[in-house]
Coordinates of N, CA, C and O in Angstrom, one line a residue:
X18 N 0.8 -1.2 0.0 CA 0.0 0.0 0.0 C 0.9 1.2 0.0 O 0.6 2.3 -0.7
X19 N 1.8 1.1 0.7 CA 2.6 2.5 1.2 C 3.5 3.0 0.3 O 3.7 4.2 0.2
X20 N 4.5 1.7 -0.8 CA 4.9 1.8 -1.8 C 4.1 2.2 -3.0 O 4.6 3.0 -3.8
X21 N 3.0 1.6 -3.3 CA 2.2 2.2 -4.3 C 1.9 3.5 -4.1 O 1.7 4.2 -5.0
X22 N 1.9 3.9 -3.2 CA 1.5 5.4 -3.0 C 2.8 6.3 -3.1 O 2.8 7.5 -3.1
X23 N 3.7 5.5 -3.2 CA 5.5 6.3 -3.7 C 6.2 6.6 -2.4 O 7.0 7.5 -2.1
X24 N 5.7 5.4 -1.6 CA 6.9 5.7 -0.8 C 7.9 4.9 -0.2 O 7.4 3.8 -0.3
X25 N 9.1 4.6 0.4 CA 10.2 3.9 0.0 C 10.1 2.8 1.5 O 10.0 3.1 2.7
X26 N 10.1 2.0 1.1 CA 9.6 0.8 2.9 C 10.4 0.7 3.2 O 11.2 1.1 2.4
X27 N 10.7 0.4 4.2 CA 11.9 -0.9 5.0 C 11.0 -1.6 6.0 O 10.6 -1.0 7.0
X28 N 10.8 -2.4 5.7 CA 10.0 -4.3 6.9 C 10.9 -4.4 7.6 O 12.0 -4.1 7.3
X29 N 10.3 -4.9 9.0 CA 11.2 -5.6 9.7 C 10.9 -6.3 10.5 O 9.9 -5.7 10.9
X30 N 10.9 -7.6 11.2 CA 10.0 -8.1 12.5 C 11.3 -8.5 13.4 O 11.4 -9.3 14.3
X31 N 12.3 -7.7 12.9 CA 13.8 -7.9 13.8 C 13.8 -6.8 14.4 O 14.1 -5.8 13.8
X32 N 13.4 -6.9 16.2 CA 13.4 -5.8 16.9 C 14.5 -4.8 17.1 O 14.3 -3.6 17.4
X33 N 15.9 -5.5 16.8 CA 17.4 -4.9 16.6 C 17.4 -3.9 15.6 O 17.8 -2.8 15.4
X34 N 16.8 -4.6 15.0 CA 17.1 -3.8 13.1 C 16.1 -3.1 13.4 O 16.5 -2.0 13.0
X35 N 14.5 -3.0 14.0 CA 14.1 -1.6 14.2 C 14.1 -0.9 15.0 O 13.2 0.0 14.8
X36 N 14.8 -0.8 16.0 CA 15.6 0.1 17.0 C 16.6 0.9 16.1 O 16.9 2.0 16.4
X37 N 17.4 0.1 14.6 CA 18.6 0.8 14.6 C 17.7 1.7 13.4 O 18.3 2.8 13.0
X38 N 16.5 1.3 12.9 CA 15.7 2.1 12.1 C 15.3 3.4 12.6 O 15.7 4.6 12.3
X39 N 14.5 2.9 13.3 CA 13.7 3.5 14.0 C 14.7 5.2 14.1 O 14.2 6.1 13.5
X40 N 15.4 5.2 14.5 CA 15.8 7.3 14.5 C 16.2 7.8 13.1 O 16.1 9.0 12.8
X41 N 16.7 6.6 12.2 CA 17.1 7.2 10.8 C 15.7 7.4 9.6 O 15.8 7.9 8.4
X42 N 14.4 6.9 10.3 CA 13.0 7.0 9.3 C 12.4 8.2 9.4 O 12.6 8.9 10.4
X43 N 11.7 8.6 8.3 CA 11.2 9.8 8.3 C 9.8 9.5 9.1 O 9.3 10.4 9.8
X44 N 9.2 8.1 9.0 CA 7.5 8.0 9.6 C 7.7 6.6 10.0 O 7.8 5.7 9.1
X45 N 7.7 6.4 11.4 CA 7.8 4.7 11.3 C 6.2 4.2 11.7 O 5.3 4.7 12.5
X46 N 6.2 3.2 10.8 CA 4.4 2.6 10.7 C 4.7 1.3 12.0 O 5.4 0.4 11.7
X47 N 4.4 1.3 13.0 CA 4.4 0.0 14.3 C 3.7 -0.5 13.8 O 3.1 0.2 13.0
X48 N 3.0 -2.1 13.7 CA 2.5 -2.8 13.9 C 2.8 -4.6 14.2 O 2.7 -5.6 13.6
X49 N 3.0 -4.3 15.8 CA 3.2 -4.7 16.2 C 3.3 -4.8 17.8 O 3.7 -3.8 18.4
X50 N 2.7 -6.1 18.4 CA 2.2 -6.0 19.9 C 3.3 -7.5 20.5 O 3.2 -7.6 21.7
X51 N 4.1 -8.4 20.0 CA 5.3 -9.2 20.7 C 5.9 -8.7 21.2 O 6.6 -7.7 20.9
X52 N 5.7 -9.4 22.6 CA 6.6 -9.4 23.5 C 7.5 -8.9 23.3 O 7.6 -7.8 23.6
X53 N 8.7 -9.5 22.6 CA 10.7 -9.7 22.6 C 10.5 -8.7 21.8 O 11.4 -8.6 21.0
X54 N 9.6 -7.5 21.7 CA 9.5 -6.4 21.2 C 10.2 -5.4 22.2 O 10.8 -4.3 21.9
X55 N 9.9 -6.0 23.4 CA 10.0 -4.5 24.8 C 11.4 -5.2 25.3 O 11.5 -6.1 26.1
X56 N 12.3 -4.4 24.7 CA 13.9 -4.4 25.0 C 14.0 -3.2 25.8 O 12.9 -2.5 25.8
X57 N 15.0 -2.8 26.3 CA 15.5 -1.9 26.8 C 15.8 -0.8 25.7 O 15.8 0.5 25.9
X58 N 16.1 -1.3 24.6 CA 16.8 -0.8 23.4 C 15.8 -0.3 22.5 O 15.7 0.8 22.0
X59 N 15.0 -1.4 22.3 CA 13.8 -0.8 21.4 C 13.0 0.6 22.0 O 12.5 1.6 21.4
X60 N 13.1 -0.1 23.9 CA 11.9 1.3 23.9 C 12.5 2.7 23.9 O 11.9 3.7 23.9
X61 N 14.1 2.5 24.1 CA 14.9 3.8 24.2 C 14.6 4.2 22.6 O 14.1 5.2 22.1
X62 N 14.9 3.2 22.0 CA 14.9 4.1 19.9 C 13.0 4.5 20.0 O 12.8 5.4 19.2
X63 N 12.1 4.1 20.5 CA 11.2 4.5 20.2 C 10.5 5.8 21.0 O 9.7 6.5 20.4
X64 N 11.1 5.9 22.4 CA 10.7 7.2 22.9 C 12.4 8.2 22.4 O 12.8 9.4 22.6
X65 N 12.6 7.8 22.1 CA 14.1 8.7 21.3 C 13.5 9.4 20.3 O 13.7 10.6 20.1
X66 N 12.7 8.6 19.5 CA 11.9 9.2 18.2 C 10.9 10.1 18.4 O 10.9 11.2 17.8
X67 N 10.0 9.8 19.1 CA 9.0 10.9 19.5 C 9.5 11.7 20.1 O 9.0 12.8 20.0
X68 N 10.7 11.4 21.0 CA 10.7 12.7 22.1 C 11.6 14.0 21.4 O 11.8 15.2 21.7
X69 N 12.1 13.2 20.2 CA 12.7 14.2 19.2 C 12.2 14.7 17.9 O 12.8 15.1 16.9
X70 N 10.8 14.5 18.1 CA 9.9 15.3 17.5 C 9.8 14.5 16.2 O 9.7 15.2 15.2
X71 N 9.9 13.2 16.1 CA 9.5 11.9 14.6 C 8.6 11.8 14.8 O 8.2 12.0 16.0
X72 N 7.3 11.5 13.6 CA 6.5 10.8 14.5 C 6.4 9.1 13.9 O 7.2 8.5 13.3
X73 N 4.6 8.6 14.6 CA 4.6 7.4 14.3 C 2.9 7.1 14.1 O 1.8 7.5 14.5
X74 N 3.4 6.1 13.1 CA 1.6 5.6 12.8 C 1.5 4.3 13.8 O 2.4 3.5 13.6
X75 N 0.5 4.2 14.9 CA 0.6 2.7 15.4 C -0.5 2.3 14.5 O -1.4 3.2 14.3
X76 N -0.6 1.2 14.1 CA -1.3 0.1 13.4 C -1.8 -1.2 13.9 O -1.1 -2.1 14.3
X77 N -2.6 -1.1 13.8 CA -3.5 -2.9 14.2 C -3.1 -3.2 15.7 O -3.5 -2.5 16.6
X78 N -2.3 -4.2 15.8 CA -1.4 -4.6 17.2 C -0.9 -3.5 17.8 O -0.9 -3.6 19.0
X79 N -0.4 -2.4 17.3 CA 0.8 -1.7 17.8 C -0.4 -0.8 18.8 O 0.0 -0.2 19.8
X80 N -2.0 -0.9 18.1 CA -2.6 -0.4 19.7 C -3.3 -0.9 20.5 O -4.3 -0.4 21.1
X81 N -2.6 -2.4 20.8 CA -3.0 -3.1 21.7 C -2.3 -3.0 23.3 O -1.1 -3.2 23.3
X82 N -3.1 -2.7 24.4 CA -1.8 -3.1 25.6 C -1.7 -4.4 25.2 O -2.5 -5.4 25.4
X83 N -0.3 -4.3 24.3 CA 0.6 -5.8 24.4 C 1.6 -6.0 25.0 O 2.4 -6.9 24.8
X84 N 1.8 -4.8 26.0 CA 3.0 -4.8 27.0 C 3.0 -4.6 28.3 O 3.0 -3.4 28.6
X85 N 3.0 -5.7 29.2 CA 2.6 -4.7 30.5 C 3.4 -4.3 31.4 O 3.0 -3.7 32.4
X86 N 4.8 -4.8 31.1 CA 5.7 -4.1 31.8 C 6.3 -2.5 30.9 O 7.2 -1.7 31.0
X87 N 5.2 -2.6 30.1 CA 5.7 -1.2 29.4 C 5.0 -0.2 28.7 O 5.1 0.1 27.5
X88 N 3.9 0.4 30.0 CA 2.7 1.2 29.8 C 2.9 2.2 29.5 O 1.9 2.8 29.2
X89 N 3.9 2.7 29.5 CA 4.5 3.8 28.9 C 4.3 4.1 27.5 O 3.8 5.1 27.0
X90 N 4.6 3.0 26.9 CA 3.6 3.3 25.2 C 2.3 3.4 24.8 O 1.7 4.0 23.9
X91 N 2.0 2.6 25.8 CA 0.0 3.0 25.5 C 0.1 4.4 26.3 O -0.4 5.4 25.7
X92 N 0.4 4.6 27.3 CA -0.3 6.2 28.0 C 0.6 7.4 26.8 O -0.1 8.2 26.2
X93 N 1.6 7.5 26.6 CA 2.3 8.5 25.6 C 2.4 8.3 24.6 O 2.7 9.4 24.1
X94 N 2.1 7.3 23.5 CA 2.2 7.3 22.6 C 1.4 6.8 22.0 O 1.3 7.5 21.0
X95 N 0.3 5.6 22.0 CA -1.0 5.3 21.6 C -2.2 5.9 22.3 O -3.3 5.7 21.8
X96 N -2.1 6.5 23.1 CA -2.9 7.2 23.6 C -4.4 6.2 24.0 O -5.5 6.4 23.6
X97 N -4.0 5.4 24.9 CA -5.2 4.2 25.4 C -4.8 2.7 24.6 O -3.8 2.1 24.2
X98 N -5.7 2.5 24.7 CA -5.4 1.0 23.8 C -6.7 0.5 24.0 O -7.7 1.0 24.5
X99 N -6.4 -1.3 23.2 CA -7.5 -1.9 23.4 C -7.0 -3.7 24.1 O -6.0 -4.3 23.7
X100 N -7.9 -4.1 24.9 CA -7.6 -5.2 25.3 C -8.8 -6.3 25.0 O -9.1 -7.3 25.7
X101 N -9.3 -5.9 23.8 CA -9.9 -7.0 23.4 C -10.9 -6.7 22.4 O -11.0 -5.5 22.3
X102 N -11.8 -7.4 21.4 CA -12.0 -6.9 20.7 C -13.2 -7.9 20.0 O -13.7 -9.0 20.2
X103 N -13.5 -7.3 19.4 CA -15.2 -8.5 18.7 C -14.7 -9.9 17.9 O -13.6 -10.1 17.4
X104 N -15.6 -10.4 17.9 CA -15.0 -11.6 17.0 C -14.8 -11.0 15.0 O -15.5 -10.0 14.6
X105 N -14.1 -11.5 14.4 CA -14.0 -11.0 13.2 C -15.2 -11.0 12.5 O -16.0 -11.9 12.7
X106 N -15.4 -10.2 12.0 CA -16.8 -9.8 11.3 C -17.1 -8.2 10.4 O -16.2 -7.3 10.1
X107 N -18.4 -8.2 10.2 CA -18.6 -7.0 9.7 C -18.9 -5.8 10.6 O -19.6 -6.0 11.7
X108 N -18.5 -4.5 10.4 CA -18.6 -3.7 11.2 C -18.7 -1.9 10.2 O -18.1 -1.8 9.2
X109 N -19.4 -1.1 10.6 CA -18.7 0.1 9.8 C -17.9 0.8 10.3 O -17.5 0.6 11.4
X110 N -17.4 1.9 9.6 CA -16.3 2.8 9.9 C -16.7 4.2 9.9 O -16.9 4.6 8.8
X111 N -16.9 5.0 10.9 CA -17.7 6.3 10.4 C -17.0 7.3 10.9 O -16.8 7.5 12.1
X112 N -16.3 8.3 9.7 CA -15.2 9.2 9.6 C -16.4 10.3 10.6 O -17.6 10.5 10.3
X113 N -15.6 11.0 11.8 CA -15.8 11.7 12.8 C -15.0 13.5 12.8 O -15.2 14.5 13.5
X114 N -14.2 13.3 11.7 CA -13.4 14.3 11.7 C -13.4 14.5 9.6 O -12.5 13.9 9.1
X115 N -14.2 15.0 8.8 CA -14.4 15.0 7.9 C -13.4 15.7 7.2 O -12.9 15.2 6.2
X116 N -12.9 17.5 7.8 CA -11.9 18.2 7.4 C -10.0 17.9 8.1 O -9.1 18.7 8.0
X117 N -9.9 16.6 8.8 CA -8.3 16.4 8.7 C -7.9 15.8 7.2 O -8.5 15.2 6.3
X118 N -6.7 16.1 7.3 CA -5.9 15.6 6.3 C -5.9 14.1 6.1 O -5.7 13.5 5.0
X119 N -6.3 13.5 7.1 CA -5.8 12.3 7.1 C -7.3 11.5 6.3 O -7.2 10.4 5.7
X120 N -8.4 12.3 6.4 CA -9.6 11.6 6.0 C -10.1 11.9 4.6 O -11.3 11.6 4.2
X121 N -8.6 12.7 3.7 CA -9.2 12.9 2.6 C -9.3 11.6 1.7 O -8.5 10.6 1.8
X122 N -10.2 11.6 1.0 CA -10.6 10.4 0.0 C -11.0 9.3 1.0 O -10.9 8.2 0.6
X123 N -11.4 9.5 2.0 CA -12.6 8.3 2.5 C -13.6 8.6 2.5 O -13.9 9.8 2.9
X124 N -14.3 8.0 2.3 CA -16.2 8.0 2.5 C -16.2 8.4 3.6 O -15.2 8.3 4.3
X125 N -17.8 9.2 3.9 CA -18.0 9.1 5.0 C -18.3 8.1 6.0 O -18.4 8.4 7.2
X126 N -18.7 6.5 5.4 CA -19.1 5.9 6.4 C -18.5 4.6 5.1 O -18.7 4.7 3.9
X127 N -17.8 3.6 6.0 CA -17.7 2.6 5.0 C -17.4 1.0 5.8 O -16.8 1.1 6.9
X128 N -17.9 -0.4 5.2 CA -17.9 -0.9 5.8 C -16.6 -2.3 6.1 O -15.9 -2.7 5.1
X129 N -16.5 -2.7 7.1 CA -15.0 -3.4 7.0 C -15.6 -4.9 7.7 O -16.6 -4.8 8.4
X130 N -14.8 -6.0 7.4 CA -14.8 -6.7 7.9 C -13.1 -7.4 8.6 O -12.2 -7.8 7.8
X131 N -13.1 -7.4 10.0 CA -12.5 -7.0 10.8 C -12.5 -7.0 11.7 O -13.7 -7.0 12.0
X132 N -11.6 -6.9 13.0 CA -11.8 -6.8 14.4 C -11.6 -5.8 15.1 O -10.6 -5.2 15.4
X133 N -13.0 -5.6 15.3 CA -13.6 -4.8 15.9 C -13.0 -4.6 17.3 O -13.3 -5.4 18.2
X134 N -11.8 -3.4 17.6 CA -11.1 -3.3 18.6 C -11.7 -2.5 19.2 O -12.1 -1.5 18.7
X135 N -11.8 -2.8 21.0 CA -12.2 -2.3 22.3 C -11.5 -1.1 22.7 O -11.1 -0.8 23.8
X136 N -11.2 -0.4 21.3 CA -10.3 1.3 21.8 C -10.8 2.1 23.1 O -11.8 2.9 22.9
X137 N -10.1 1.9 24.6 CA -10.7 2.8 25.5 C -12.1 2.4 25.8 O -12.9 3.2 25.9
X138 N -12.3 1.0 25.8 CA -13.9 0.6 26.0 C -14.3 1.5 27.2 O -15.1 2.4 27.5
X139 N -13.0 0.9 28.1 CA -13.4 1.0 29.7 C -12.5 2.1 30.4 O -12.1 2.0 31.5
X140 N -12.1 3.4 29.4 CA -11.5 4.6 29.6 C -10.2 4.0 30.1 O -10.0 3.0 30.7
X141 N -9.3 5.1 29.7 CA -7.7 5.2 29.6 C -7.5 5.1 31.2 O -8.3 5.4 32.0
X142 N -6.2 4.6 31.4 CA -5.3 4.9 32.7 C -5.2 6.5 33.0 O -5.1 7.2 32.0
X143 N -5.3 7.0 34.3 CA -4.9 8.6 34.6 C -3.4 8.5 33.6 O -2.7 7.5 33.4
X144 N -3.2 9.6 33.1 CA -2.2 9.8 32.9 C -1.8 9.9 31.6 O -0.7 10.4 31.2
X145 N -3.2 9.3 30.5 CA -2.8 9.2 29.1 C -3.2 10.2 29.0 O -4.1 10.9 29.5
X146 N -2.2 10.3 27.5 CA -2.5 11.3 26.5 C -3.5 11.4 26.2 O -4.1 10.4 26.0
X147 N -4.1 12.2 26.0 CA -5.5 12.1 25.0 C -5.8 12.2 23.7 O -5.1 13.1 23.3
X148 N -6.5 11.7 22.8 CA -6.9 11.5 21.6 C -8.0 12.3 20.7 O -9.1 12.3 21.3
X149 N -7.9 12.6 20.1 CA -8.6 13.2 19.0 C -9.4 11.8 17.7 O -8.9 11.2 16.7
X150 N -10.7 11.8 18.4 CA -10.8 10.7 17.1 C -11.0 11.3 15.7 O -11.3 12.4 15.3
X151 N -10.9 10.2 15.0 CA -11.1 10.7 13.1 C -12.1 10.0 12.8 O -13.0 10.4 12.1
X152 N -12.2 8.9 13.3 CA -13.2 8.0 13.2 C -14.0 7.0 13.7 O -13.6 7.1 14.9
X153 N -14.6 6.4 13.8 CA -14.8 5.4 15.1 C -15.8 4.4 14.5 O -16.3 4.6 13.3
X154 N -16.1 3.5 15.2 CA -16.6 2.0 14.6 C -18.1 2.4 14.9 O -18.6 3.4 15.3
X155 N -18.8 1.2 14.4 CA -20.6 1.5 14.9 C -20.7 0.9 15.8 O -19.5 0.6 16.1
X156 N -21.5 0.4 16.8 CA -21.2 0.0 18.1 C -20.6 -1.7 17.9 O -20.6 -2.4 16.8
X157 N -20.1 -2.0 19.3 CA -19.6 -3.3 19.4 C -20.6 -4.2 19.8 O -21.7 -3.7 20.0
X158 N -20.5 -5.1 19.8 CA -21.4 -6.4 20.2 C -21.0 -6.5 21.8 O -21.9 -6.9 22.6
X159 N -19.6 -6.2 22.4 CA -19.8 -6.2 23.7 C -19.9 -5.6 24.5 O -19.9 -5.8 25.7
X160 N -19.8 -4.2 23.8 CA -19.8 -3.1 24.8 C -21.3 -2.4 24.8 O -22.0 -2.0 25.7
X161 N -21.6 -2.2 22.7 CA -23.1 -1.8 22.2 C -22.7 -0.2 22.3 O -23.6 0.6 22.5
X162 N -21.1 0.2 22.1 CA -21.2 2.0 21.5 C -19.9 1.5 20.9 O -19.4 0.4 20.9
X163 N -19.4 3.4 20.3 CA -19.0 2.7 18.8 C -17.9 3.6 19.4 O -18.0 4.6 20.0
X164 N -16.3 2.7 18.8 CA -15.3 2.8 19.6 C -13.8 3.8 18.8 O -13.8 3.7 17.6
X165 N -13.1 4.5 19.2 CA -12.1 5.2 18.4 C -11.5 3.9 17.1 O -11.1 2.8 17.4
X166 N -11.6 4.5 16.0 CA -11.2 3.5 14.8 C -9.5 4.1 14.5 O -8.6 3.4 14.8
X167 N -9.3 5.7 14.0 CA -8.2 5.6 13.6 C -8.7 7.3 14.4 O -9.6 8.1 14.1
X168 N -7.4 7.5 15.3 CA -7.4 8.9 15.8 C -6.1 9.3 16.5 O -5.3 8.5 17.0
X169 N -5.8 11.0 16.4 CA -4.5 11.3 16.7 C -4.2 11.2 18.4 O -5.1 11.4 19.2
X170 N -3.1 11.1 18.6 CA -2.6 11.0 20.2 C -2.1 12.2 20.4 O -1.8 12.7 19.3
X171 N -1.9 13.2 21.5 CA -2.0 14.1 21.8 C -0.5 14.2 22.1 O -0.4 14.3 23.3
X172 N 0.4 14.2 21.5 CA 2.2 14.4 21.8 C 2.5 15.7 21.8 O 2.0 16.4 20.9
X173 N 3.5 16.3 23.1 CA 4.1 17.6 22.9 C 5.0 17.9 21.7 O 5.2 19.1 21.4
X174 N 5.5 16.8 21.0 CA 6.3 16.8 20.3 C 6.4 16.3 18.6 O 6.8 16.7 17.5
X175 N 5.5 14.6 19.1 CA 5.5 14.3 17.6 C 4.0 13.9 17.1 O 3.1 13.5 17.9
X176 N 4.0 14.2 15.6 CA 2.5 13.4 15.2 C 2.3 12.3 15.3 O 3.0 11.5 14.8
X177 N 1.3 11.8 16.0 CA 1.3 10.1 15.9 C 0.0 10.2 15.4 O -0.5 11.2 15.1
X178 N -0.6 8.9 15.2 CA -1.6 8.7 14.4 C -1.8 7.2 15.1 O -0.8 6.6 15.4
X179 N -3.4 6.4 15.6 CA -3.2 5.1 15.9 C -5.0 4.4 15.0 O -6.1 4.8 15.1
X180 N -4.2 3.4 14.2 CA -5.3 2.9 13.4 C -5.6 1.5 13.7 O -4.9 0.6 13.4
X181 N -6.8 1.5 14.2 CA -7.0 0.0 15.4 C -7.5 -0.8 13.9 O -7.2 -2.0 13.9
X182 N -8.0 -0.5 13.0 CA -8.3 -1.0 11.8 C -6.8 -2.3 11.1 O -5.6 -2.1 11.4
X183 N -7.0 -3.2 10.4 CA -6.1 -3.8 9.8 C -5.5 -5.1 9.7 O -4.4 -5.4 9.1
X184 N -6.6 -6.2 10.6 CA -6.0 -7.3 10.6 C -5.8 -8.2 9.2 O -4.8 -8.9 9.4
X185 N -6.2 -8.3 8.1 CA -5.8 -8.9 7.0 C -5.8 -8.3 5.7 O -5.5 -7.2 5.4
X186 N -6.0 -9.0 5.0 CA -5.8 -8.2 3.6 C -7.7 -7.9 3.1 O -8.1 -7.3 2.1
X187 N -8.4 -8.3 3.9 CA -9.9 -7.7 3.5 C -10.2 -6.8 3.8 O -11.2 -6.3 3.5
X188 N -9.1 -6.0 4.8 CA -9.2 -4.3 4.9 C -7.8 -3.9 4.1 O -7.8 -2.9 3.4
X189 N -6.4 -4.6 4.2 CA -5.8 -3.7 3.3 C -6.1 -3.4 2.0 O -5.9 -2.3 1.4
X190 N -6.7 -4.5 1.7 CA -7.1 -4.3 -0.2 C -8.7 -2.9 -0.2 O -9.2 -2.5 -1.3
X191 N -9.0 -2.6 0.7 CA -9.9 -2.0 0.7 C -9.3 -0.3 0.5 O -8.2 0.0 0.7
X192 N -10.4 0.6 -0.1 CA -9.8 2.0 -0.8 C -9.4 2.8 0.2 O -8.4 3.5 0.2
X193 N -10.8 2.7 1.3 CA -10.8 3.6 2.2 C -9.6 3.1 3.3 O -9.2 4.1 3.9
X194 N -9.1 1.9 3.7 CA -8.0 2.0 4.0 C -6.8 2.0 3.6 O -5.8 2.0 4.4
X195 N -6.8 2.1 2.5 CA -5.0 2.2 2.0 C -5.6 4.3 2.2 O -4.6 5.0 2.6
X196 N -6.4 4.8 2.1 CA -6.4 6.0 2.3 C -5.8 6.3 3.1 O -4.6 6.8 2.9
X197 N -6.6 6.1 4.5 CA -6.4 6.0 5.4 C -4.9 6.1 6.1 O -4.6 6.7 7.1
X198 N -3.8 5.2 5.0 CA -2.9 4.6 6.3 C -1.8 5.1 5.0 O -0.7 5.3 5.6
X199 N -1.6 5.4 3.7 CA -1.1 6.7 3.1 C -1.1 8.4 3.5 O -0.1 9.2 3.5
X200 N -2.6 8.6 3.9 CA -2.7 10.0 4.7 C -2.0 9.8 5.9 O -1.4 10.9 6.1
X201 N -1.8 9.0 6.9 CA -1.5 9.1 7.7 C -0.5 9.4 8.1 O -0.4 10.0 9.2
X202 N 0.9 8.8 7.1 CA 2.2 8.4 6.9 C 2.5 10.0 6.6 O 3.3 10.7 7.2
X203 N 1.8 10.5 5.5 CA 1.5 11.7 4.8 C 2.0 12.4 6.3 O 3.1 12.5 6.8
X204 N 0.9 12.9 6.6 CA 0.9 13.9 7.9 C 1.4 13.5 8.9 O 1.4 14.5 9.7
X205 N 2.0 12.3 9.5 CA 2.8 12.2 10.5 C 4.1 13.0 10.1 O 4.7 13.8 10.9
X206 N 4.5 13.0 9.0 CA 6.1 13.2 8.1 C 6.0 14.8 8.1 O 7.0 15.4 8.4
X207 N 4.7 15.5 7.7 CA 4.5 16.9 8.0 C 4.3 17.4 6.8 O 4.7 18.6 6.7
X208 N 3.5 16.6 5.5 CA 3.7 17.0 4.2 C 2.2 17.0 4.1 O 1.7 17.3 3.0

């Protein structure tokens, strides 16, 4: 997605190699909630990045508490999270913020099939950042209201962006998310 849209990747699922990334990228896209993720090293390159004004898209996993010796990324940098989420299915998406950058070329309401993530079901820890939503789900099946989909975190320093949207390719191949997660990359970078 990110390449078709012209822009240059680097993959990695080697936590080393994206720590040594991680300060030399213009926009790093997280997605990712493993464990052998939360090094000493990794979390130094990743608050190194924001606290020096990079920013980051979290994606899918990357806004799950998937760490719990290391809440420090959900309260500062994902701005909440989710610990659980609907069974895979259909759900809509309903853009909440119509005039950001990030929501140009999406419908206003479109529908995904997907897991439906518990973003802040049961409100954030004191201490988080707060969020600006862009979008948010139609209600959940276990909560029954409709939850932050893709919204900005509130950093003194850098853009982040967290898109709970994305477990397979029945939303990547979808329009309104390659939008989505192009714009986002877009405006994290400051373009």
């Amino acid at each position: 997605t990110l390449k078709a849209a012209g822009y240059t990747v680097h993959y990695t699922e080697d936590r080393d190699q994206a720590a040594d990334l991680l300060a030399e990228a213009d926009v790093a896209v997280i997605s990712v909630n493993r464990k052998f993720f939360d090094t000493a090293r990794y979390r130094k390159a990743l608050f190194d990045r924001v606290n020096g004004g990079k920013g980051v898209v979290m994606l899918h996993p990357g806004t799950w508490y998937g760490f719990a010796g290391w809440p420090e990324i959900n309260k500062e940098i994902v701005g909440g999270g989710a610990r659980g989420h609907d069974k895979l299915g259909n759900f809509k998406v309903n853009v909440t913020r119509r005039d950001h950058a990030i929501m140009v070329g999406v419908p206003d309401s479109f529908e995904v099939f997907d897991e439906l993530y518990y973003m802040n079901a049961e409100g954030a820890p004191e201490g988080t950042n707060k969020i600006e939503v862009l979008a948010e789900t139609s209600p959940s099946q276990k909560y029954n209201k409709p939850h932050p989909s893709v919204w900005i975190t509130d950093h003194p320093k850098a853009r982040i962006v967290g898109i709970a949207l994305g477990h397979d390719d029945k939303v990547h191949d979808l329009a309104a998310f390659k939008a989505i997660l192009a714009n986002s990359v877009k405006w994290v970078a400051g373009k």
